[in-house]
Short mmCIF file of C-alpha atoms and ligand atoms in Angstrom, two decimals:
data_model
loop_
_atom_site.label_atom_id
_atom_site.label_comp_id
_atom_site.label_asym_id
_atom_site.label_seq_id
_atom_site.Cartn_x
_atom_site.Cartn_y
_atom_site.Cartn_z
CA UNK A 1 31.75 -42.40 -163.89
CA UNK A 2 32.33 -40.90 -160.46
CA UNK A 3 32.26 -42.92 -157.26
CA UNK A 4 32.19 -40.70 -154.20
CA UNK A 5 34.16 -42.07 -151.25
CA UNK A 6 33.52 -40.55 -147.84
CA UNK A 7 36.61 -39.42 -145.95
CA UNK A 8 37.44 -39.82 -142.30
CA UNK A 9 38.09 -36.75 -140.20
CA UNK A 10 41.17 -36.71 -137.98
CA UNK A 11 41.22 -33.49 -136.02
CA UNK A 12 41.15 -30.68 -138.57
CA UNK A 13 42.05 -32.91 -141.52
CA UNK A 14 40.07 -35.07 -143.90
CA UNK A 15 41.83 -38.37 -144.59
CA UNK A 16 41.22 -41.40 -146.76
CA UNK A 17 43.30 -44.53 -147.10
CA UNK A 18 44.88 -45.02 -150.53
CA UNK A 19 43.48 -48.55 -150.41
CA UNK A 20 39.93 -47.29 -151.20
CA UNK A 21 41.19 -44.96 -153.92
CA UNK A 22 43.18 -47.71 -155.63
CA UNK A 23 40.36 -50.26 -155.40
CA UNK A 24 37.87 -47.87 -157.05
CA UNK A 25 40.34 -46.58 -159.66
CA UNK A 26 41.14 -50.19 -160.60
CA UNK A 27 37.54 -50.59 -161.86
CA UNK A 28 37.94 -47.64 -164.23
CA UNK A 29 35.69 -45.33 -162.19
CA UNK A 30 36.90 -41.97 -160.89
CA UNK A 31 37.36 -42.00 -157.11
CA UNK A 32 35.96 -38.68 -155.89
CA UNK A 33 36.79 -37.91 -152.27
CA UNK A 34 33.89 -36.54 -150.24
CA UNK A 35 35.28 -34.57 -147.29
CA UNK A 36 33.46 -34.49 -143.97
CA UNK A 37 31.75 -31.13 -143.66
CA UNK A 38 28.84 -29.84 -141.64
CA UNK A 39 26.89 -28.18 -144.44
CA UNK A 40 23.76 -29.99 -145.62
CA UNK A 41 23.60 -28.03 -148.88
CA UNK A 42 27.08 -29.41 -149.68
CA UNK A 43 25.91 -32.97 -148.90
CA UNK A 44 23.05 -32.45 -151.35
CA UNK A 45 25.51 -31.34 -154.01
CA UNK A 46 27.60 -34.45 -153.33
CA UNK A 47 24.56 -36.57 -154.23
CA UNK A 48 24.12 -34.61 -157.47
CA UNK A 49 27.81 -34.97 -158.37
CA UNK A 50 28.43 -38.70 -157.89
CA UNK A 51 27.09 -41.80 -159.66
CA UNK A 52 27.60 -44.04 -156.64
CA UNK A 53 28.68 -43.77 -153.02
CA UNK A 54 31.25 -45.76 -151.08
CA UNK A 55 31.01 -45.28 -147.31
CA UNK A 56 34.46 -45.97 -145.92
CA UNK A 57 35.51 -47.43 -142.58
CA UNK A 58 36.17 -45.52 -139.39
CA UNK A 59 35.10 -45.03 -135.82
CA UNK A 60 31.77 -45.80 -134.15
CA UNK A 61 28.43 -44.29 -135.19
CA UNK A 62 26.87 -42.74 -132.09
CA UNK A 63 24.22 -44.96 -130.50
CA UNK A 64 21.70 -42.10 -130.37
CA UNK A 65 21.17 -42.62 -134.12
CA UNK A 66 19.58 -45.99 -133.37
CA UNK A 67 17.78 -44.85 -130.26
CA UNK A 68 20.21 -45.98 -127.57
CA UNK A 69 22.40 -44.40 -124.96
CA UNK A 70 26.14 -44.85 -125.49
CA UNK A 71 27.64 -47.57 -123.29
CA UNK A 72 31.19 -47.34 -121.88
CA UNK A 73 32.36 -49.55 -124.77
CA UNK A 74 31.34 -47.16 -127.52
CA UNK A 75 34.45 -45.70 -129.11
CA UNK A 76 35.40 -42.40 -130.70
CA UNK A 77 32.46 -40.51 -132.26
CA UNK A 78 32.57 -37.90 -135.05
CA UNK A 79 29.18 -36.13 -134.96
CA UNK A 80 29.59 -34.32 -138.30
CA UNK A 81 30.72 -37.48 -140.07
CA UNK A 82 27.76 -39.40 -138.61
CA UNK A 83 25.32 -36.74 -139.84
CA UNK A 84 26.80 -36.48 -143.31
CA UNK A 85 27.05 -40.21 -143.92
CA UNK A 86 23.56 -40.92 -142.57
CA UNK A 87 22.25 -38.25 -144.96
CA UNK A 88 24.14 -39.79 -147.92
CA UNK A 89 23.06 -43.33 -147.01
CA UNK A 90 19.39 -42.34 -146.66
CA UNK A 91 19.56 -40.49 -149.96
CA UNK A 92 21.11 -43.47 -151.74
CA UNK A 93 18.62 -45.93 -150.24
CA UNK A 94 15.60 -43.78 -151.14
CA UNK A 95 16.77 -42.82 -154.63
CA UNK A 96 18.23 -46.10 -155.92
CA UNK A 97 21.74 -44.63 -156.02
CA UNK A 98 24.28 -47.49 -155.91
CA UNK A 99 25.97 -47.63 -152.49
CA UNK A 100 28.65 -49.84 -150.99
CA UNK A 101 29.34 -49.62 -147.27
CA UNK A 102 32.58 -50.96 -145.83
CA UNK A 103 32.89 -51.76 -142.09
CA UNK A 104 31.59 -48.57 -140.40
CA UNK A 105 29.95 -47.86 -143.79
CA UNK A 106 27.88 -51.05 -143.54
CA UNK A 107 26.89 -50.07 -140.01
CA UNK A 108 25.88 -46.58 -141.17
CA UNK A 109 23.72 -48.13 -143.90
CA UNK A 110 21.95 -50.35 -141.37
CA UNK A 111 21.33 -47.41 -139.03
CA UNK A 112 20.08 -45.31 -141.97
CA UNK A 113 17.70 -48.15 -142.84
CA UNK A 114 16.25 -48.21 -139.31
CA UNK A 115 18.43 -50.96 -137.89
CA UNK A 116 20.71 -51.08 -134.86
CA UNK A 117 24.23 -52.07 -133.85
CA UNK A 118 26.03 -54.03 -131.17
CA UNK A 119 27.96 -51.24 -129.45
CA UNK A 120 30.62 -53.79 -128.64
CA UNK A 121 30.80 -57.41 -129.75
CA UNK A 122 33.45 -58.46 -127.22
CA UNK A 123 30.82 -60.21 -125.08
CA UNK A 124 29.07 -62.00 -127.97
CA UNK A 125 31.85 -62.89 -130.39
CA UNK A 126 33.63 -66.24 -130.40
CA UNK A 127 36.03 -65.39 -133.22
CA UNK A 128 38.76 -62.81 -133.54
CA UNK A 129 36.99 -59.86 -135.21
CA UNK A 130 39.65 -57.31 -134.28
CA UNK A 131 42.53 -59.12 -135.89
CA UNK A 132 46.11 -58.93 -134.75
CA UNK A 133 47.31 -60.21 -138.14
CA UNK A 134 48.22 -57.82 -140.99
CA UNK A 135 45.11 -56.15 -142.40
CA UNK A 136 45.46 -57.76 -145.85
CA UNK A 137 45.30 -61.22 -144.24
CA UNK A 138 41.89 -62.95 -144.11
CA UNK A 139 41.31 -64.10 -140.52
CA UNK A 140 37.83 -65.70 -140.45
CA UNK A 141 35.27 -67.27 -142.76
CA UNK A 142 31.84 -65.94 -143.62
CA UNK A 143 28.95 -67.89 -145.07
CA UNK A 144 27.17 -66.11 -147.91
CA UNK A 145 23.40 -66.50 -148.34
CA UNK A 146 22.90 -68.44 -151.57
CA UNK A 147 19.97 -66.38 -152.82
CA UNK A 148 21.65 -63.02 -152.20
CA UNK A 149 23.12 -60.42 -154.55
CA UNK A 150 26.39 -60.87 -152.66
CA UNK A 151 26.43 -64.51 -153.77
CA UNK A 152 25.69 -63.51 -157.37
CA UNK A 153 28.68 -61.15 -157.17
CA UNK A 154 31.22 -63.35 -155.40
CA UNK A 155 29.92 -66.70 -156.71
CA UNK A 156 31.15 -68.27 -153.49
CA UNK A 157 29.25 -69.60 -150.50
CA UNK A 158 32.17 -69.53 -148.08
CA UNK A 159 34.72 -66.74 -148.25
CA UNK A 160 37.58 -65.85 -145.98
CA UNK A 161 37.77 -62.20 -144.95
CA UNK A 162 39.79 -59.83 -142.84
CA UNK A 163 38.20 -58.38 -139.71
CA UNK A 164 38.91 -55.03 -138.06
CA UNK A 165 35.81 -54.23 -136.04
CA UNK A 166 34.55 -54.19 -132.45
CA UNK A 167 30.98 -53.30 -133.40
CA UNK A 168 28.57 -55.10 -135.72
CA UNK A 169 25.04 -54.84 -137.05
CA UNK A 170 22.60 -56.27 -134.50
CA UNK A 171 19.38 -55.68 -136.44
CA UNK A 172 19.54 -54.69 -140.10
CA UNK A 173 16.12 -53.01 -140.06
CA UNK A 174 12.92 -53.83 -141.95
CA UNK A 175 14.14 -53.37 -145.55
CA UNK A 176 17.60 -54.87 -145.32
CA UNK A 177 18.50 -58.53 -145.30
CA UNK A 178 21.51 -60.29 -143.87
CA UNK A 179 23.54 -61.84 -146.71
CA UNK A 180 26.63 -63.10 -144.85
CA UNK A 181 27.39 -64.22 -141.31
CA UNK A 182 30.52 -65.35 -139.50
CA UNK A 183 30.60 -68.77 -137.84
CA UNK A 184 29.87 -67.15 -134.46
CA UNK A 185 26.69 -65.54 -135.76
CA UNK A 186 28.09 -62.03 -136.15
CA UNK A 187 26.43 -60.28 -139.13
CA UNK A 188 29.10 -59.66 -141.77
CA UNK A 189 27.12 -58.35 -144.77
CA UNK A 190 23.73 -56.81 -145.52
CA UNK A 191 21.90 -55.78 -148.67
CA UNK A 192 18.57 -54.27 -149.72
CA UNK A 193 16.78 -56.70 -152.05
CA UNK A 194 14.49 -54.00 -153.49
CA UNK A 195 17.41 -51.66 -154.31
CA UNK A 196 19.55 -51.99 -157.49
CA UNK A 197 22.78 -52.03 -155.47
CA UNK A 198 22.89 -51.39 -151.74
CA UNK A 199 25.46 -53.63 -150.10
CA UNK A 200 27.32 -53.36 -146.82
CA UNK A 201 30.22 -55.57 -145.80
CA UNK A 202 31.77 -55.69 -142.35
CA UNK A 203 35.18 -56.69 -143.68
CA UNK A 204 37.70 -54.60 -145.65
CA UNK A 205 37.82 -55.67 -149.33
CA UNK A 206 39.97 -52.62 -150.13
CA UNK A 207 42.89 -54.48 -148.51
CA UNK A 208 42.12 -57.81 -150.23
CA UNK A 209 41.19 -57.07 -153.85
CA UNK A 210 44.64 -57.61 -155.33
CA UNK A 211 44.84 -61.16 -153.99
CA UNK A 212 41.23 -62.30 -153.65
CA UNK A 213 38.73 -62.28 -156.51
CA UNK A 214 35.74 -62.12 -154.14
CA UNK A 215 37.02 -58.78 -152.81
CA UNK A 216 37.76 -57.28 -156.25
CA UNK A 217 34.31 -58.39 -157.45
CA UNK A 218 32.60 -56.04 -154.96
CA UNK A 219 34.19 -52.93 -156.48
CA UNK A 220 33.55 -54.14 -160.04
CA UNK A 221 29.91 -54.85 -159.11
CA UNK A 222 29.50 -51.30 -157.78
CA UNK A 223 30.96 -49.92 -161.00
CA UNK A 224 28.73 -52.23 -163.06
CA UNK A 225 25.64 -51.12 -161.12
CA UNK A 226 26.35 -47.53 -162.21
CA UNK A 227 26.98 -48.56 -165.81
CA UNK A 228 23.68 -50.48 -165.72
CA UNK A 229 21.76 -47.48 -164.35
CA UNK A 230 23.04 -45.16 -167.11
MN1 MN B 1 34.43 -59.98 -138.62
#
């Protein structure tokens, strides 16, 4: 079983944190790194090669993808990464391919599904979403919707998560539902009820899975969704 993980691009290099690789490998699946490239025929072959997709974290998706002009608060943009990940997310959503989006990955899923983002949550947040604590330390609570797939997976209504974001999903789009929110109303997780496994989380479970069962359960659920589809 191969789970494709999208890389980040830093200058001329593709990079991926070991944290994602270890979290996926821990489930028994093969972590297959998907480098950022500008070739759509390669993206298509990625979809034919993997059994599931994990969209990793990173910088800001450009606002033009949800029909807005970039404000001064929008951060670093990687146009080729945006294009590739939106392609992969749309493919996964249309073709029932299991997909897990983490942080930027959740935002990409929402944009791919016709939703929109807060370009900067500084003005609307009341909690610390860009934590100063170590990244493996959970900094705020989220409330999980009881009827959601996320609740079936984590089996918890309140979980404590880490938070390393300055953007968030504003509108998840017509097919996606919000399945977790922070106490200040910031959307922290989304899923597609009509899809076998399409889940996006705003936090970083790849830094939490060793210590927190709710975080490990997300990677096992992705792996199980593939096993179920086979
Ligand atoms: Mn947060």
